[in-house]
PDB file of C-alpha atoms and ligand atoms in Angstrom:
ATOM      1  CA  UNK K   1     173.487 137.780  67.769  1.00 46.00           C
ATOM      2  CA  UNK K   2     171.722 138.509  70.899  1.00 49.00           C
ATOM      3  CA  UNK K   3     170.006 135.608  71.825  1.00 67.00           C
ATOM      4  CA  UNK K   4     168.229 134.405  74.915  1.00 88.00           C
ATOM      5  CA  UNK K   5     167.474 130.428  75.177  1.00 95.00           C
ATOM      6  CA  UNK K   6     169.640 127.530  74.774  1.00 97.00           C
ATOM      7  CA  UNK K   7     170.818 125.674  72.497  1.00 98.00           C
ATOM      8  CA  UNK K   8     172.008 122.357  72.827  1.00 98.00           C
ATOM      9  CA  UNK K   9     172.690 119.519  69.785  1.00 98.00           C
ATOM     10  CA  UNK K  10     173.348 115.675  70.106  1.00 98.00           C
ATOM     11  CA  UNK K  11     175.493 113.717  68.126  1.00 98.00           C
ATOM     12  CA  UNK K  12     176.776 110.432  67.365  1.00 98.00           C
ATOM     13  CA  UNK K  13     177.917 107.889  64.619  1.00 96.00           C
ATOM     14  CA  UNK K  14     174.523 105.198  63.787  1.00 94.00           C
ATOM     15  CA  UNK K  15     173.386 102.825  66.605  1.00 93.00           C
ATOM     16  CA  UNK K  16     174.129 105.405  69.489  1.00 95.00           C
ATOM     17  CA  UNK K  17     171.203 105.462  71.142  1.00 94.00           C
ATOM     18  CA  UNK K  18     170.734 109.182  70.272  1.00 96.00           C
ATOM     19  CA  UNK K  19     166.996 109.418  69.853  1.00 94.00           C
ATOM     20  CA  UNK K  20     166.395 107.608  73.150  1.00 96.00           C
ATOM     21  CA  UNK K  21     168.599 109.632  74.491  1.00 98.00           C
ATOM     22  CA  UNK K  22     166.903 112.296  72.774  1.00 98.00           C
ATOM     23  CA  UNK K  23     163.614 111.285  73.619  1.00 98.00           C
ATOM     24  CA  UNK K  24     164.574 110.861  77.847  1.00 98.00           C
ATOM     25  CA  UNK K  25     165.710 114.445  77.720  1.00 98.00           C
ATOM     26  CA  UNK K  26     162.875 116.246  75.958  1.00 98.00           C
ATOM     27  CA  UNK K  27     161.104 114.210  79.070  1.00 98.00           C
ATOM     28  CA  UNK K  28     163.338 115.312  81.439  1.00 98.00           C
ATOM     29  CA  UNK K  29     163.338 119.198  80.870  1.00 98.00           C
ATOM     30  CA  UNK K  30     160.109 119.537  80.406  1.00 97.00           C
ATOM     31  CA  UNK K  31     159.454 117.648  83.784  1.00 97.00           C
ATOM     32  CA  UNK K  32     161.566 120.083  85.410  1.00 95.00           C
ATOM     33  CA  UNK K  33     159.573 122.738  84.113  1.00 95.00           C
ATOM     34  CA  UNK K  34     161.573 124.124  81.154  1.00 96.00           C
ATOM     35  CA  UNK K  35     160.298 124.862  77.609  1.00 96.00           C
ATOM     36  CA  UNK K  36     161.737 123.219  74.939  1.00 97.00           C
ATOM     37  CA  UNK K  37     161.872 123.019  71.355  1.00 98.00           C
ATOM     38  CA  UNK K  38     163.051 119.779  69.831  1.00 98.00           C
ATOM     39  CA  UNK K  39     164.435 119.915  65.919  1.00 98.00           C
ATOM     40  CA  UNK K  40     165.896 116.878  64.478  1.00 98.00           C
ATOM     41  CA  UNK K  41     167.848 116.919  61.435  1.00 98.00           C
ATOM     42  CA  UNK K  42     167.298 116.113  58.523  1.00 97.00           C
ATOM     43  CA  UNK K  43     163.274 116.761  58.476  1.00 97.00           C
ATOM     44  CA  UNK K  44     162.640 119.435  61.768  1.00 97.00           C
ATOM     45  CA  UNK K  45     160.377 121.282  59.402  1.00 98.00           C
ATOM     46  CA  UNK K  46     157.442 120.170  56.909  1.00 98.00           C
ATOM     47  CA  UNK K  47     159.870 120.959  54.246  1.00 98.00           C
ATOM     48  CA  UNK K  48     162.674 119.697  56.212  1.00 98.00           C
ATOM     49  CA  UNK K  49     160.810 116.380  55.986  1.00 98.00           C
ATOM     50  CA  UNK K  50     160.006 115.843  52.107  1.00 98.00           C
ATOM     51  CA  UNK K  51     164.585 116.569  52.127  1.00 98.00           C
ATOM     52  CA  UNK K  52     164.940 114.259  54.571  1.00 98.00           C
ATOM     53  CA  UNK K  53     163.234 111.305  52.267  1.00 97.00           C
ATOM     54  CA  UNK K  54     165.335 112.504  49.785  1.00 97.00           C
ATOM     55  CA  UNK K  55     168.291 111.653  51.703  1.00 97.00           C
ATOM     56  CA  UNK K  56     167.583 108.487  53.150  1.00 95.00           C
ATOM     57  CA  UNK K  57     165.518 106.952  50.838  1.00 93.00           C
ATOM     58  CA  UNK K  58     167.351 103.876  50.161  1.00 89.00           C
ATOM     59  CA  UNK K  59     166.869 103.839  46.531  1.00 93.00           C
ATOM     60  CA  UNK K  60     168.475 107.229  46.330  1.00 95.00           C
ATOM     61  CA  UNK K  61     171.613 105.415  45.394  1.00 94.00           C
ATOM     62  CA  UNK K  62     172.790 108.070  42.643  1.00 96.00           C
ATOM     63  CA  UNK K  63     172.337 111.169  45.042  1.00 97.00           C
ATOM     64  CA  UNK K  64     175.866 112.969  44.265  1.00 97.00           C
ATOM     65  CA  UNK K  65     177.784 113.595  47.053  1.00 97.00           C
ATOM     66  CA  UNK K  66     177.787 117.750  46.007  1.00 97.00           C
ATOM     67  CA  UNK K  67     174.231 117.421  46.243  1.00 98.00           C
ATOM     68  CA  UNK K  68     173.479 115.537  49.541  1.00 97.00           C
ATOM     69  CA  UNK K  69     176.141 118.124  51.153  1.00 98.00           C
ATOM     70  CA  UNK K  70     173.507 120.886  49.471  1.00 98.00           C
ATOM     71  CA  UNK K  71     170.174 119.054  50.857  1.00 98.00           C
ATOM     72  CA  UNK K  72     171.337 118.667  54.352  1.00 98.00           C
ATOM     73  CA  UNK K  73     172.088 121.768  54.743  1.00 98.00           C
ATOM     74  CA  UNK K  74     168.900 123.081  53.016  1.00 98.00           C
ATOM     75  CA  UNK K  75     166.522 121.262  55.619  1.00 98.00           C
ATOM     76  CA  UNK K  76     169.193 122.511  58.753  1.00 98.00           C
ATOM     77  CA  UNK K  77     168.574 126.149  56.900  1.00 98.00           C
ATOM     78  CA  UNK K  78     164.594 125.887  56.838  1.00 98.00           C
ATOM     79  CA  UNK K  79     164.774 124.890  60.515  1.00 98.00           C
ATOM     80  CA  UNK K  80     167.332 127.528  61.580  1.00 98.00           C
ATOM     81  CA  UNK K  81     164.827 130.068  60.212  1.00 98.00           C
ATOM     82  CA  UNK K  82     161.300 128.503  60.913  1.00 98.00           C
ATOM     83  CA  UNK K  83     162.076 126.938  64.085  1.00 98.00           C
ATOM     84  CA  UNK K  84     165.041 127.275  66.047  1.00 98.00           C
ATOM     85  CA  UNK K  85     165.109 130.780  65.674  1.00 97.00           C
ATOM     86  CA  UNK K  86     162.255 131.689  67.179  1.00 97.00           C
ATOM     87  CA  UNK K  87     162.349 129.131  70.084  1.00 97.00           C
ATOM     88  CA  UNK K  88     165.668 130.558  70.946  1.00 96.00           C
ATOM     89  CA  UNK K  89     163.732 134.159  70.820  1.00 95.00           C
ATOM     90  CA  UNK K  90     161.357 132.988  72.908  1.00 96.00           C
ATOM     91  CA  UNK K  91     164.233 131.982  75.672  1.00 95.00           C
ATOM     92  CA  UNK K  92     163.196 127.508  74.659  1.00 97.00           C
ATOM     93  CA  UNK K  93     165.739 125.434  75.547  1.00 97.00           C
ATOM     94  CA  UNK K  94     166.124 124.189  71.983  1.00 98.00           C
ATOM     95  CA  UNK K  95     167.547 120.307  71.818  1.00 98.00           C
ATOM     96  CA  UNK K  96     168.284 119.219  68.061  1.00 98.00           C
ATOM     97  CA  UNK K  97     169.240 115.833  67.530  1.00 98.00           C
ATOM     98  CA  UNK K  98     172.212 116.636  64.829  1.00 98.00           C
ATOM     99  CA  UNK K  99     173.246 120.033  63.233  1.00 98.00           C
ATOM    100  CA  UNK K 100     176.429 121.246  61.693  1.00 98.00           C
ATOM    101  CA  UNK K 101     179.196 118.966  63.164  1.00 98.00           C
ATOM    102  CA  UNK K 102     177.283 115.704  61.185  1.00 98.00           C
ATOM    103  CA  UNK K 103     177.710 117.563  58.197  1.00 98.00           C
ATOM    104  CA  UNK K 104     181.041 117.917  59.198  1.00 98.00           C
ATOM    105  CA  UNK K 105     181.738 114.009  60.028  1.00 98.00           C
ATOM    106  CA  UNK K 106     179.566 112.590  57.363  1.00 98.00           C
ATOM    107  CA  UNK K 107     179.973 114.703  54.543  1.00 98.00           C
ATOM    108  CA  UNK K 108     183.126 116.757  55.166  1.00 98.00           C
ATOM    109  CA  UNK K 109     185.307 114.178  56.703  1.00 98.00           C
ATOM    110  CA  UNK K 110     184.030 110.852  55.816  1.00 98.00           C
ATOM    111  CA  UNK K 111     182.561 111.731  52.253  1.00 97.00           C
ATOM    112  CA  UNK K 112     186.479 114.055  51.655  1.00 97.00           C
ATOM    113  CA  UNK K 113     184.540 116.749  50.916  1.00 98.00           C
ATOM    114  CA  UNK K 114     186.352 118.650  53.044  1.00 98.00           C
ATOM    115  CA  UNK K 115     186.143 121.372  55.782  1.00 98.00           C
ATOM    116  CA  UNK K 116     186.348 124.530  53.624  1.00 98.00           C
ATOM    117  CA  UNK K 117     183.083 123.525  51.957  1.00 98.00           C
ATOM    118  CA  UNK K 118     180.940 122.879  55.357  1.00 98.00           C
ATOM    119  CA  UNK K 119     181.950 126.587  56.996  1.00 98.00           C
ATOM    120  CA  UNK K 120     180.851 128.103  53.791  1.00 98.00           C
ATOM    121  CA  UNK K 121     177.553 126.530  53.648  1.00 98.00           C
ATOM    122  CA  UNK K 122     177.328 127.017  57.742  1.00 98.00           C
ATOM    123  CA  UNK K 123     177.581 130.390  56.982  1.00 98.00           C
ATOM    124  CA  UNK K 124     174.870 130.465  54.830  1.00 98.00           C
ATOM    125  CA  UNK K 125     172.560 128.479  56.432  1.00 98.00           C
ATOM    126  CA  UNK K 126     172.943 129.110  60.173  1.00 98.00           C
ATOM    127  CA  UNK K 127     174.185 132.427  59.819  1.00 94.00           C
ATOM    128  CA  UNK K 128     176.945 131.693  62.445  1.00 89.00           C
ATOM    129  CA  UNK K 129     174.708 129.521  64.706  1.00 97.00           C
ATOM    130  CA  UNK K 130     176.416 126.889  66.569  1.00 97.00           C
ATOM    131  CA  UNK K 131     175.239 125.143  69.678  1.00 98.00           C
ATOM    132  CA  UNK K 132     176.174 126.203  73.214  1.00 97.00           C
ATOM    133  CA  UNK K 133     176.601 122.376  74.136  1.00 98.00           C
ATOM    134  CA  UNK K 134     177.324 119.225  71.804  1.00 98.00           C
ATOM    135  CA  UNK K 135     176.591 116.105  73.573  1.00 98.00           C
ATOM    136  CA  UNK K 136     178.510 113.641  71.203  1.00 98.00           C
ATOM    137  CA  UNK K 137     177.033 109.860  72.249  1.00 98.00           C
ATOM    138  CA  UNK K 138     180.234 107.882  71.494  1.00 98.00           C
ATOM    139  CA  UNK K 139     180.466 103.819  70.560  1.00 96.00           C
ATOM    140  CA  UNK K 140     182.324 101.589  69.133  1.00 96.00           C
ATOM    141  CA  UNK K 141     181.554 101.283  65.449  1.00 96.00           C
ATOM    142  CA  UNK K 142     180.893  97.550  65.000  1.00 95.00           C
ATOM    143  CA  UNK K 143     178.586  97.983  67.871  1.00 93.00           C
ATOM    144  CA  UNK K 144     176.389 100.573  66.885  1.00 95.00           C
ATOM    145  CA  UNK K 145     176.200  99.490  63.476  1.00 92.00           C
ATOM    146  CA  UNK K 146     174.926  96.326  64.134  1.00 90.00           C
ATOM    147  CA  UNK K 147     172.187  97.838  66.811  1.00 90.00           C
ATOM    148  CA  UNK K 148     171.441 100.145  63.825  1.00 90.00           C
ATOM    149  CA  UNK K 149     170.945  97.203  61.165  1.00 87.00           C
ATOM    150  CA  UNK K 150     168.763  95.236  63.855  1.00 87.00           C
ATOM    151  CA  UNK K 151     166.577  98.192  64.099  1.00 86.00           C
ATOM    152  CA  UNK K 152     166.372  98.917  60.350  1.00 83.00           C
ATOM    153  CA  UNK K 153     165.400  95.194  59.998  1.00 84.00           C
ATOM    154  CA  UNK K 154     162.421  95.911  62.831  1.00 85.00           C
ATOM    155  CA  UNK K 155     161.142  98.954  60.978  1.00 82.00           C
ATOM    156  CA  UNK K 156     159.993  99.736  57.302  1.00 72.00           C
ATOM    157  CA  UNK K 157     163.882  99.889  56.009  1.00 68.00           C
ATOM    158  CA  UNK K 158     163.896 102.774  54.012  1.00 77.00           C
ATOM    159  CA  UNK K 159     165.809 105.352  55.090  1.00 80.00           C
ATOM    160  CA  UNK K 160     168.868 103.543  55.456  1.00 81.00           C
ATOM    161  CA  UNK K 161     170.595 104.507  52.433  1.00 84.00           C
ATOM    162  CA  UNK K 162     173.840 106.338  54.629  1.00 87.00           C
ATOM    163  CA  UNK K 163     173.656 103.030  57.464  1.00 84.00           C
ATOM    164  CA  UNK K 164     174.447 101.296  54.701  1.00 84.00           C
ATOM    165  CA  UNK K 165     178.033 102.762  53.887  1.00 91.00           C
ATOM    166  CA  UNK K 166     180.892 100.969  54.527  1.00 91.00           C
ATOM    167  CA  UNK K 167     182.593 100.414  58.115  1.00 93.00           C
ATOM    168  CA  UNK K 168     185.485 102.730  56.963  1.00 96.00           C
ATOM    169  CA  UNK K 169     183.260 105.411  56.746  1.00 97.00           C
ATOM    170  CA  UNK K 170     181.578 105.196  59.841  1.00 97.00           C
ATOM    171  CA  UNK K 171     185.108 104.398  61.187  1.00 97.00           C
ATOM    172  CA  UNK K 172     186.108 108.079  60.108  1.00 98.00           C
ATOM    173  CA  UNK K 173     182.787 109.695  61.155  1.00 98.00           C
ATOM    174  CA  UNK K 174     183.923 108.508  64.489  1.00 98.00           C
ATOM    175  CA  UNK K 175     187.149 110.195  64.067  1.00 98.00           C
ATOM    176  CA  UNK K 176     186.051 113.274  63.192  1.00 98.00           C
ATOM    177  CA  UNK K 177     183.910 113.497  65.977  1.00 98.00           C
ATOM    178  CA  UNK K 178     186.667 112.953  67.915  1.00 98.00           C
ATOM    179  CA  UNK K 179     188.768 115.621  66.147  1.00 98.00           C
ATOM    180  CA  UNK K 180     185.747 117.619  67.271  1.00 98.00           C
ATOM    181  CA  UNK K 181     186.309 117.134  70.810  1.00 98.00           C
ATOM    182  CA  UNK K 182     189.914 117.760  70.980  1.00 98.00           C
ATOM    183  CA  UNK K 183     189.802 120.873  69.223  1.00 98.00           C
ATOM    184  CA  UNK K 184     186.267 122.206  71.039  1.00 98.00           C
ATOM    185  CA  UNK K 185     186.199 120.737  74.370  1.00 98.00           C
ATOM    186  CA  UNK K 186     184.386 123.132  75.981  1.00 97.00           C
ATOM    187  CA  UNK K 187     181.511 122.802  73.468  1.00 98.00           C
ATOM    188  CA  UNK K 188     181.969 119.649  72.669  1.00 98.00           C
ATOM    189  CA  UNK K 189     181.893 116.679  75.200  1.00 98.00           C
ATOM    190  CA  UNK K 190     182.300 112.942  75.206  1.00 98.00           C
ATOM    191  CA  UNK K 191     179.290 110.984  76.421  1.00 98.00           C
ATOM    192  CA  UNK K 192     180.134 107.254  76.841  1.00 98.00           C
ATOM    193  CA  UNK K 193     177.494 105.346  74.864  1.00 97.00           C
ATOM    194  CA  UNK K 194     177.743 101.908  75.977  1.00 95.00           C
ATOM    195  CA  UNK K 195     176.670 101.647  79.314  1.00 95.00           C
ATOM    196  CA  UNK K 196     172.396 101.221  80.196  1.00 94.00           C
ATOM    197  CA  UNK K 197     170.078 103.870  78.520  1.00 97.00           C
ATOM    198  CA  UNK K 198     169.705 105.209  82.468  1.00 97.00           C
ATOM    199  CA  UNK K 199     173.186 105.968  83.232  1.00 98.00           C
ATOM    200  CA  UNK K 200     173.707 107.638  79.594  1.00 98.00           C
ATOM    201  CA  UNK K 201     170.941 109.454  80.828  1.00 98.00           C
ATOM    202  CA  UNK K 202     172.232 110.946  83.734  1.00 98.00           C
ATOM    203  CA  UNK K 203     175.437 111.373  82.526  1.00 98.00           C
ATOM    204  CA  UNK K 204     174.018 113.555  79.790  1.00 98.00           C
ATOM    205  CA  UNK K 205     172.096 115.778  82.367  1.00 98.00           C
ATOM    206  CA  UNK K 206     175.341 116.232  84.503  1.00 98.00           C
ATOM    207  CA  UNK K 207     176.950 118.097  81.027  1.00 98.00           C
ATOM    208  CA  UNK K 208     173.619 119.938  80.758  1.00 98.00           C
ATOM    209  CA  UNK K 209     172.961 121.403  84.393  1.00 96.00           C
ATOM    210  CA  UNK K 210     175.213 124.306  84.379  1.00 95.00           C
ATOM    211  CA  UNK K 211     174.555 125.121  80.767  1.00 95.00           C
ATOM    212  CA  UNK K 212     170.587 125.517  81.956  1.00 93.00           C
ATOM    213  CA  UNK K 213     171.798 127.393  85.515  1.00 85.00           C
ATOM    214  CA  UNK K 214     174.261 129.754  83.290  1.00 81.00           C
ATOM    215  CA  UNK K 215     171.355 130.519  80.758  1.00 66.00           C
ATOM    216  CA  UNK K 216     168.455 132.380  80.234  1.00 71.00           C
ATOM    217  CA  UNK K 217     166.214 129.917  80.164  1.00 82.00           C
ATOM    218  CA  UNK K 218     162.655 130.336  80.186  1.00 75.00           C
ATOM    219  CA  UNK K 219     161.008 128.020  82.951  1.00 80.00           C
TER     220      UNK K 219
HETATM  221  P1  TYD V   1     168.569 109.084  61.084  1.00 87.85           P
HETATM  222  O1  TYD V   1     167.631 108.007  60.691  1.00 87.85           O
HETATM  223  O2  TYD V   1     168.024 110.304  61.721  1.00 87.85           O
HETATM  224  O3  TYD V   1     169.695 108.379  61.889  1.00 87.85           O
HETATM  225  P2  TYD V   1     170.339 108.590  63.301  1.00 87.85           P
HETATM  226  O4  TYD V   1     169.399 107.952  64.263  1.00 87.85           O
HETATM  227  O5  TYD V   1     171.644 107.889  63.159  1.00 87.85           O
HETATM  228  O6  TYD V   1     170.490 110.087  63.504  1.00 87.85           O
HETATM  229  O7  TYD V   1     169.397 109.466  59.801  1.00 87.85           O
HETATM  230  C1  TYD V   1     170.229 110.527  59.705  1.00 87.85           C
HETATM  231  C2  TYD V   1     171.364 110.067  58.819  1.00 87.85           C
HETATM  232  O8  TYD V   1     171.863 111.182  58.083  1.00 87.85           O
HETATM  233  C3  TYD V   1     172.518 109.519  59.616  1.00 87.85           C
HETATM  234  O9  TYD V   1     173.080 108.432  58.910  1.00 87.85           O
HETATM  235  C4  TYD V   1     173.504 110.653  59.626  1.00 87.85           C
HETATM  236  C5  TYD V   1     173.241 111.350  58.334  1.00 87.85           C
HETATM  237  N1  TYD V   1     173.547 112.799  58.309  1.00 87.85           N
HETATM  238  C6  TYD V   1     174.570 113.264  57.486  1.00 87.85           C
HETATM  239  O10 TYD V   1     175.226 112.485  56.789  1.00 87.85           O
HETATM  240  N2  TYD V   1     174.818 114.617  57.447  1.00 87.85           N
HETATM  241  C7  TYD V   1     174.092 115.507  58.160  1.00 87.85           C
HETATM  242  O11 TYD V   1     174.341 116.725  58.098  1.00 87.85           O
HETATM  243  C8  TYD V   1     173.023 115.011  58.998  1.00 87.85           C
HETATM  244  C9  TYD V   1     172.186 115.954  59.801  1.00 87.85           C
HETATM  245  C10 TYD V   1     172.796 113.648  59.036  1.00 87.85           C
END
């Protein structure tokens, strides 16, 4: 695949601070004059969004496990196509809060559906897209979870049907984010998650800046 752009995913187990962060670097890139596409996952797309309450709807409790692996990568598969795509076409800097590699913690590793099953349907739906750069916001698991549950408390508490899994399975989403790192390193790097919202910040633009001077980026 020849493509021009770049693309760049965030990660993270719940309570990271990942759509702040999110949010600060849309801000950021566009400030310094680059254009970029934002895709968040599950729900990027209009379709993307009627999956996504699917997913999290917390009454959803007898979604099989077979089938949420299916749905997440449906929505990620209408947003490779509809939006991602293009923007990387069109030489975007492309900045999707989760992809692949959550499908991978959640479902693959902490769910035991194993890896097999999440290259096959990465195959099919991203047709061997993978990001450039994984910022992976890393925190300790009681933590987040309970900065999660406080803001699931201060909204309208629906969608928190996987928040509400056990902390053993957001103990091995952790790990396998981990396991991510070790074995990409180069794609896939550690950002410390409990220091201020600022200093995240910065640190994530410090991964970022050679990616953007190394690209093709449209500015
Ligand atoms: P969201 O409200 O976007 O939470 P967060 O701010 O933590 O990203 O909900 C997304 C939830 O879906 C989150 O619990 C992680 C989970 N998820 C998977 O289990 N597999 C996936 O492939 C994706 C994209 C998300």
């Amino acid at each position: 695949m020849t493509e021009r752009g770049l693309f760049v995913t965030l990660e993270g187990g719940e309570g990271c601070g990942k759509s702040t962060q999110m949010r600060l670097l849309m801000e950021r890139l566009r400030r310094e004059g680059y254009t970029v596409t934002g895709n968040v996952e599950p729900g990027g797309t209009r379709i993307g969004k009627q999956i996504r309450a699917i997913l999290l709807g917390a009454e959803n409790l007898e979604l099989s496990s077979p089938a949420e692996l299916l749905l997440f990568f449906a929505s990620r598969a209408q947003a490779v196509e509809q939006l991602i795509h293009p923007a990387l076409e069109a030489g975007h800097v492309v900045v999707s809060d989760r992809f692949t590699d959550s499908s991978f913690a959640y479902q693959g590793v902490a769910r035991g559906l194993g890896e097999p099953w999440i290259r096959d349907l990465e195959a099919i739906a991203c047709g061997g897209l993978k990001p450039a750069l994984t910022l992976c916001l890393d925190i300790d698991v009681e933590a987040g979870l309970a900065r999660a549950r406080a803001r699931n408390l201060e909204s309208t508490g629906k969608e928190t049907r996987l928040d509400d899994e056990s902390l053993a399975f957001h103990r091995k989403v952790r790990e396998a984010y981990h396991l991510l790192m070790a074995r990409e390193p180069e794609r896939v790097r550690r950002i410390d998650a409990a220091p201020g919202i600022e200093t995240v910040a910065q640190e994530i633009w410090n991964q970022l800046m050679p990616f953007l001077d190394a690209g093709s980026v449209l500015r």
